[in-house]
CSV table of C-alpha atoms and ligand atoms in Angstrom, one decimal:
chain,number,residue,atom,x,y,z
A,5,UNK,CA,0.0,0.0,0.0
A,6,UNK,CA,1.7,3.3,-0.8
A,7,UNK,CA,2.2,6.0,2.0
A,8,UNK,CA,-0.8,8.3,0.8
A,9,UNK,CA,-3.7,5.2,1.8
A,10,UNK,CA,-1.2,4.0,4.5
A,11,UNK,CA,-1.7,7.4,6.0
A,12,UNK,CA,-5.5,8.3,5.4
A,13,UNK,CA,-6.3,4.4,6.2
A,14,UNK,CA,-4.6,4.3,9.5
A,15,UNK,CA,-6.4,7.9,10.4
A,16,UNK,CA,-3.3,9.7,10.6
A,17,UNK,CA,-4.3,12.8,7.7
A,18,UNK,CA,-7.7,13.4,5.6
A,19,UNK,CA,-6.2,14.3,3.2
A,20,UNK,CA,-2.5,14.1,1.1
A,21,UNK,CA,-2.1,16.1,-1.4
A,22,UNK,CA,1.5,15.7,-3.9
A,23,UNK,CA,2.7,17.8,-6.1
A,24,UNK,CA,5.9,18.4,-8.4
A,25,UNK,CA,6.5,22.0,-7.9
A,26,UNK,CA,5.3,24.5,-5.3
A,27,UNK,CA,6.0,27.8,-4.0
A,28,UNK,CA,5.8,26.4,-0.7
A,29,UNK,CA,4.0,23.8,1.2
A,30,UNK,CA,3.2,26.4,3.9
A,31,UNK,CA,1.7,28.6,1.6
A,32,UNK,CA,-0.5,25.7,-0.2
A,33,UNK,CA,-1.1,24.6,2.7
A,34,UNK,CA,-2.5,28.1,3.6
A,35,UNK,CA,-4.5,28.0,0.7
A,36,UNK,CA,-6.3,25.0,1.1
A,37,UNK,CA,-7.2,25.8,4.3
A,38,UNK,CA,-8.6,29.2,3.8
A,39,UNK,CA,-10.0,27.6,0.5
A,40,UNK,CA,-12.0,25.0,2.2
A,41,UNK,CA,-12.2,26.4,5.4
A,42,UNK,CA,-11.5,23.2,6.9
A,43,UNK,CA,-9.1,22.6,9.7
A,44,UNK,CA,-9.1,18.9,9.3
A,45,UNK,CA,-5.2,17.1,8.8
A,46,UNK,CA,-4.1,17.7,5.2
A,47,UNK,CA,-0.8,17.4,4.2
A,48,UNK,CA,0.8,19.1,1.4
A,49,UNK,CA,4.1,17.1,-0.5
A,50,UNK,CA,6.3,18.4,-3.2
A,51,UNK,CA,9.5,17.2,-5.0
A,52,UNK,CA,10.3,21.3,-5.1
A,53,UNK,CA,9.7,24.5,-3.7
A,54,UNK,CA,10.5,27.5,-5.9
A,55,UNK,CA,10.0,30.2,-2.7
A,56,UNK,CA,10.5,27.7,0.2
A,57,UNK,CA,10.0,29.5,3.8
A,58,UNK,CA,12.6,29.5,6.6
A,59,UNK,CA,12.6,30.9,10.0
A,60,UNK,CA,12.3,34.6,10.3
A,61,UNK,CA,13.0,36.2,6.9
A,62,UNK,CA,15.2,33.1,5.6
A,63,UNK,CA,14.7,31.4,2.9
A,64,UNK,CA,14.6,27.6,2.2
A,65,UNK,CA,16.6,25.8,-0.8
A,66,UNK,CA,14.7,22.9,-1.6
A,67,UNK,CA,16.3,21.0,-4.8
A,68,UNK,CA,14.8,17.9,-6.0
A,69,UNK,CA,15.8,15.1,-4.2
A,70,UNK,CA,14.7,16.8,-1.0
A,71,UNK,CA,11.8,15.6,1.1
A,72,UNK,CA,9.7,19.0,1.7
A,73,UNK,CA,6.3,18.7,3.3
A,74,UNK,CA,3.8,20.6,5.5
A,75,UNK,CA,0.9,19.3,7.5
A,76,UNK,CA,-2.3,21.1,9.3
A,77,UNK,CA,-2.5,19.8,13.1
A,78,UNK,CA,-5.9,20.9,14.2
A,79,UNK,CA,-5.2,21.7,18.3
A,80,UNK,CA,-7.1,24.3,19.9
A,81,UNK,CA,-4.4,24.8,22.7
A,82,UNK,CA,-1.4,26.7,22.4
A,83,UNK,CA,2.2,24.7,22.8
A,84,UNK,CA,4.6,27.5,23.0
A,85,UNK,CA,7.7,24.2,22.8
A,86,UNK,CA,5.6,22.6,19.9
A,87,UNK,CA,8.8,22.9,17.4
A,88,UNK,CA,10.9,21.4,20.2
A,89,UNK,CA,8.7,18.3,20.7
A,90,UNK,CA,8.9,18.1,16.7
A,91,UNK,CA,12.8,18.1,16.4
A,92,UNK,CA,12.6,15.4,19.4
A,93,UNK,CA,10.1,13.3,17.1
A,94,UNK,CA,12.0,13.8,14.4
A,95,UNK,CA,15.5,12.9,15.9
A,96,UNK,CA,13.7,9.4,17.1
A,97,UNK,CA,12.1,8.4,13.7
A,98,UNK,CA,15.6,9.7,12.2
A,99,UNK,CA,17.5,7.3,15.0
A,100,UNK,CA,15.2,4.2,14.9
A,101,UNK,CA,15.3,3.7,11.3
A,102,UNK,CA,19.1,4.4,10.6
A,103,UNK,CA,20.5,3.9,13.7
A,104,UNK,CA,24.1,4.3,12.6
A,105,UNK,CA,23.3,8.1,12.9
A,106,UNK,CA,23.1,8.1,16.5
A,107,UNK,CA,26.1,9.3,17.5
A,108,UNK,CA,26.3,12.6,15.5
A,109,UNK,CA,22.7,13.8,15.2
A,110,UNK,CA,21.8,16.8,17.2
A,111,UNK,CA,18.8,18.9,17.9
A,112,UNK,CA,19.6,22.5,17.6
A,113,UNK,CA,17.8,24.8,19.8
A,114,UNK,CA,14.7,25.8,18.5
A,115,UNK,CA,14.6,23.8,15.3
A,116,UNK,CA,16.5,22.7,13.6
A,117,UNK,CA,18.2,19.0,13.4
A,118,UNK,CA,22.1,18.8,13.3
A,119,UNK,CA,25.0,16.0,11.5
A,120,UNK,CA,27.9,17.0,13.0
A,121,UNK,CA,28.3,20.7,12.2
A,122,UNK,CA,25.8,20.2,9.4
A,123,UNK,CA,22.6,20.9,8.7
A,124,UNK,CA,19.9,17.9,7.8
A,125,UNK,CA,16.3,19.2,8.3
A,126,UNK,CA,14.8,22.3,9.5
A,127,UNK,CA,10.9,22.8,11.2
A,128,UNK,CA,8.9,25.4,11.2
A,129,UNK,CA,5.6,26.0,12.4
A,130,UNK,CA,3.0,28.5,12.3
A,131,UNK,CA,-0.5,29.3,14.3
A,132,UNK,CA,-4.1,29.5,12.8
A,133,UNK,CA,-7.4,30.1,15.2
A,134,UNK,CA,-7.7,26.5,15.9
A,135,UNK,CA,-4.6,24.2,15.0
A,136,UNK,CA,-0.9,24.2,13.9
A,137,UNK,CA,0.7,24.6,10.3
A,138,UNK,CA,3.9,22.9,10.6
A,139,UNK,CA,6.3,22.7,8.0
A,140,UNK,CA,9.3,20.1,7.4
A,141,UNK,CA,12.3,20.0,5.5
A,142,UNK,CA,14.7,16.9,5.3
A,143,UNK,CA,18.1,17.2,3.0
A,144,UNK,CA,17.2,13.3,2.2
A,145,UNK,CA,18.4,12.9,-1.1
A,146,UNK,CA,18.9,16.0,-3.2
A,147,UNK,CA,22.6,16.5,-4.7
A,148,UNK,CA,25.0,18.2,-2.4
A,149,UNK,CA,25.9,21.5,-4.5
A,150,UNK,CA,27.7,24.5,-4.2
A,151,UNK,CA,24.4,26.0,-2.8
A,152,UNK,CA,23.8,23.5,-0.4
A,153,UNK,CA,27.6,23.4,0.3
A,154,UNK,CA,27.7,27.1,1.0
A,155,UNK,CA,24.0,26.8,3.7
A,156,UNK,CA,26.3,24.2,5.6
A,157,UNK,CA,23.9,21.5,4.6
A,158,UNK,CA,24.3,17.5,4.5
A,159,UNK,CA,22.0,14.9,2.9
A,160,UNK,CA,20.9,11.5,4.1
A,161,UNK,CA,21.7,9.7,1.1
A,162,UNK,CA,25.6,11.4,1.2
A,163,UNK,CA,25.8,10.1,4.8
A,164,UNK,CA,24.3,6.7,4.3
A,165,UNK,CA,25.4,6.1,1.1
A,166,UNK,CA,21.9,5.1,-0.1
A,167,UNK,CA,18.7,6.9,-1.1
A,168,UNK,CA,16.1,6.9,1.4
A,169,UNK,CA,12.4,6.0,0.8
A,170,UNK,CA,10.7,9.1,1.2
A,171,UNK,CA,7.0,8.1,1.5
A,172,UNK,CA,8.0,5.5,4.6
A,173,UNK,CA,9.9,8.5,6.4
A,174,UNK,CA,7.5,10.7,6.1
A,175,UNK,CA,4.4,8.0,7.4
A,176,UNK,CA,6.7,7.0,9.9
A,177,UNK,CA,6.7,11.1,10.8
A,178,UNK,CA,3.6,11.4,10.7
A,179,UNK,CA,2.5,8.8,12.6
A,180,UNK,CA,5.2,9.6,15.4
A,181,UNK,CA,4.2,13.6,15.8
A,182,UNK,CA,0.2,11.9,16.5
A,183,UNK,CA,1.3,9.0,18.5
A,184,UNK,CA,3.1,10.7,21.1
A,185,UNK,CA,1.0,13.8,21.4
A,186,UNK,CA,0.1,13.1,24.6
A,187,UNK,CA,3.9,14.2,25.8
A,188,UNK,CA,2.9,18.2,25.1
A,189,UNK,CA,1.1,18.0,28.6
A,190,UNK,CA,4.1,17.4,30.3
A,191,UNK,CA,6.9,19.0,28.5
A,192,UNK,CA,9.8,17.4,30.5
A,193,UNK,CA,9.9,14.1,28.4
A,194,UNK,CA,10.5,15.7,25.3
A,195,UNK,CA,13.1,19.0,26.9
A,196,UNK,CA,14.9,16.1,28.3
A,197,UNK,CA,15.0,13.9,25.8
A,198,UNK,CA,16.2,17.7,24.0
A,199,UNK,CA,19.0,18.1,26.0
A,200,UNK,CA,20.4,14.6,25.6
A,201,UNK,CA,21.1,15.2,21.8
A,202,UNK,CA,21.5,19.0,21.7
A,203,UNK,CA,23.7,20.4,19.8
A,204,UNK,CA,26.6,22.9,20.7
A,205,UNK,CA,26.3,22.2,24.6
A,206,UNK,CA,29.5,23.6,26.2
A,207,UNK,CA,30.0,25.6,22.9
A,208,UNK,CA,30.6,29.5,22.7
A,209,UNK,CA,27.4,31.3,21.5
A,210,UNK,CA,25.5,34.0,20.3
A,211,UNK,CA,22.2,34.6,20.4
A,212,UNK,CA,20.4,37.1,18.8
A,213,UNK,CA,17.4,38.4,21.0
A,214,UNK,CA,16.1,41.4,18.8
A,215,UNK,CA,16.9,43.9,21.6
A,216,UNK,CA,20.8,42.6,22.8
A,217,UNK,CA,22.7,39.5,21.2
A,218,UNK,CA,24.0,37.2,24.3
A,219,UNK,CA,27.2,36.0,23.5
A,220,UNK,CA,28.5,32.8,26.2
A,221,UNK,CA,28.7,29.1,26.9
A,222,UNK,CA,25.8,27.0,26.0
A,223,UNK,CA,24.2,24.9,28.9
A,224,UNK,CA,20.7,23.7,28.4
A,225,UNK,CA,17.0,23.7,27.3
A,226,UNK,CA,14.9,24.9,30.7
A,227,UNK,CA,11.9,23.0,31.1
A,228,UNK,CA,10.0,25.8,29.7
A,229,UNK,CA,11.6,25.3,26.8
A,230,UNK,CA,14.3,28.7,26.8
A,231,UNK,CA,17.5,28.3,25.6
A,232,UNK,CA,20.0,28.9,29.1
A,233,UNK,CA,23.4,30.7,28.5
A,234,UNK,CA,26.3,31.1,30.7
A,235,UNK,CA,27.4,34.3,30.3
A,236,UNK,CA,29.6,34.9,33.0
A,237,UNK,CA,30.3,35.5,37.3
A,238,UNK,CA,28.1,32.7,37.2
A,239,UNK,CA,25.3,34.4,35.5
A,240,UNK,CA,22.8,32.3,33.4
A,241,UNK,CA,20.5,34.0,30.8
A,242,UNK,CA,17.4,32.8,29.1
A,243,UNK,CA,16.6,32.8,25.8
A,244,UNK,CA,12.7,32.5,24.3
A,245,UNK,CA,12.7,33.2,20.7
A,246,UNK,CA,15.9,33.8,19.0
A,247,UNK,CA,18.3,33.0,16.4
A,248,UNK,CA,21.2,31.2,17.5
A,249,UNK,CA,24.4,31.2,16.0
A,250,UNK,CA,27.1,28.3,17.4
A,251,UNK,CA,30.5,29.7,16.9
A,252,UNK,CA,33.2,27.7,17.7
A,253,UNK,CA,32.5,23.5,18.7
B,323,BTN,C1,14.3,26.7,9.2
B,323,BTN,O1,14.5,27.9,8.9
B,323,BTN,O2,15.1,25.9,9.6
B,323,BTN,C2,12.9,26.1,8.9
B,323,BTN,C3,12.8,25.6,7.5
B,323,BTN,C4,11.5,24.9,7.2
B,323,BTN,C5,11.5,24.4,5.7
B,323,BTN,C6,10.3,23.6,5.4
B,323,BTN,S1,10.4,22.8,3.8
B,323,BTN,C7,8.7,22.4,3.9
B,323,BTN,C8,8.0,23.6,4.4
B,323,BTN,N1,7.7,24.6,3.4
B,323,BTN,C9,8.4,25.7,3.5
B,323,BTN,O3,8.4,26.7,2.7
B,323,BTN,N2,9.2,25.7,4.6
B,323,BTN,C10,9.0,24.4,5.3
């Protein structure tokens, strides 16, 4: 059974919707929803995005090969950590199906997820009335060029050394993000589980807060989901929602 009925059978998304070229999956995405004016769990596939979205005004390069996806999650509550809990799912699918990743994959504060010093898939989510537009991008198999060279980026398939099936990652994603939803109640599974693969820990860093850039040593994810920086006569800063920029690991 391909991924599509595997997904819509087993209740996990009402609807899946491919395509070969897109703007961007959060904008169809956006579409669709304010088109229908449904908030039920579509999700929105394509093999390329000409205007892909990143955090804050970034953009996102996303060649063919790449495995770029968005998906409506009706839930009335606010999760403030949401993205966190997602880079944790994430890093588990990522780690049970090709374990040999293990010891290099990283979460990086607030979203992103990490091989070595390199980039492998970024998350991004946005807020509606009533539910969640999150957005996903995994360097699975696109060709590592000069452009993905210069954004510091790695692919699956050049660690691996295969290509990877990209409808069975993405159901296994899927189904992971619903199945463990339950852990948003209680944040401390997921912020631990956070800090056990986080990236630049012990690193010096710089974090861009809008009003003053923290520069220090890296310690932790809080349990409310701030970044926590040493910066000094044993002072410890938070970070909420910021850039951050590891400089030297
Ligand atoms: C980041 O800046 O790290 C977040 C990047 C998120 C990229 C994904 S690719 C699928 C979805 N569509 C977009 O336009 N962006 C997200």
């Amino acid at each position: 059974m391909d991924y599509c009925k595997q997904l819509i059978t087993n209740d996990l998304a009402d609807k899946v919707l491919e395509y070969k070229e897109l703007d961007s999956t959060m904008l169809e995405l956006e579409r669709l929803r304010q088109l229908t004016g449904s908030e039920s769990r579509l999700l929105v596939v394509t093999k390329t995005q000409i205007a892909g979205i990143g955090r804050g005004e970034n953009k996102w390069y996303s060649p063919a090969g790449g495995l770029w996806f968005s998906y409506l999650l009706p839930l009335p509550e606010l999760y403030p950590s949401l993205t966190l809990y997602l880079g944790s799912v994430i890093h588990r699918v990522l780690s049970e199906l090709f374990p040999q990743l293990i010891p290099d994959l990283k979460i990086k504060w607030t979203n992103d997820i990490y091989f070595g010093n390199r980039k492998l898939c970024g998350i991004l989510v946005r807020r509606n009335e009533s539910s969640y537009q999150i957005g996903i991008g995994i360097n699975t198999n696109p060709i590592v060029d000069n452009a993905l060279e210069t954004l510091c980026a790695i692919s699956l398939q050049e660690i691996l050394g295969f290509e990877v099936d990209h409808g069975y990652l993405l159901y296994k994603i899927i189904k992971a993000i619903n199945t463990n939803l339950h852990e948003l109640e209680s944040q401390s599974n997921f912020i631990s589980y956070c800090n056990a693969h986080l990236y630049g820990v012990a690193c010096e860093v710089e974090v861009n807060l809008d009003t003053k850039i923290l520069r220090g040593k890296l310690s932790d994810i809080d349990s409310d989901g701030s970044l926590r920086i040493e910066t000094g006569n044993n002072t410890r800063e938070k970070a909420y929602f910021a850039s951050l920029n590891v400089l030297f690991t």
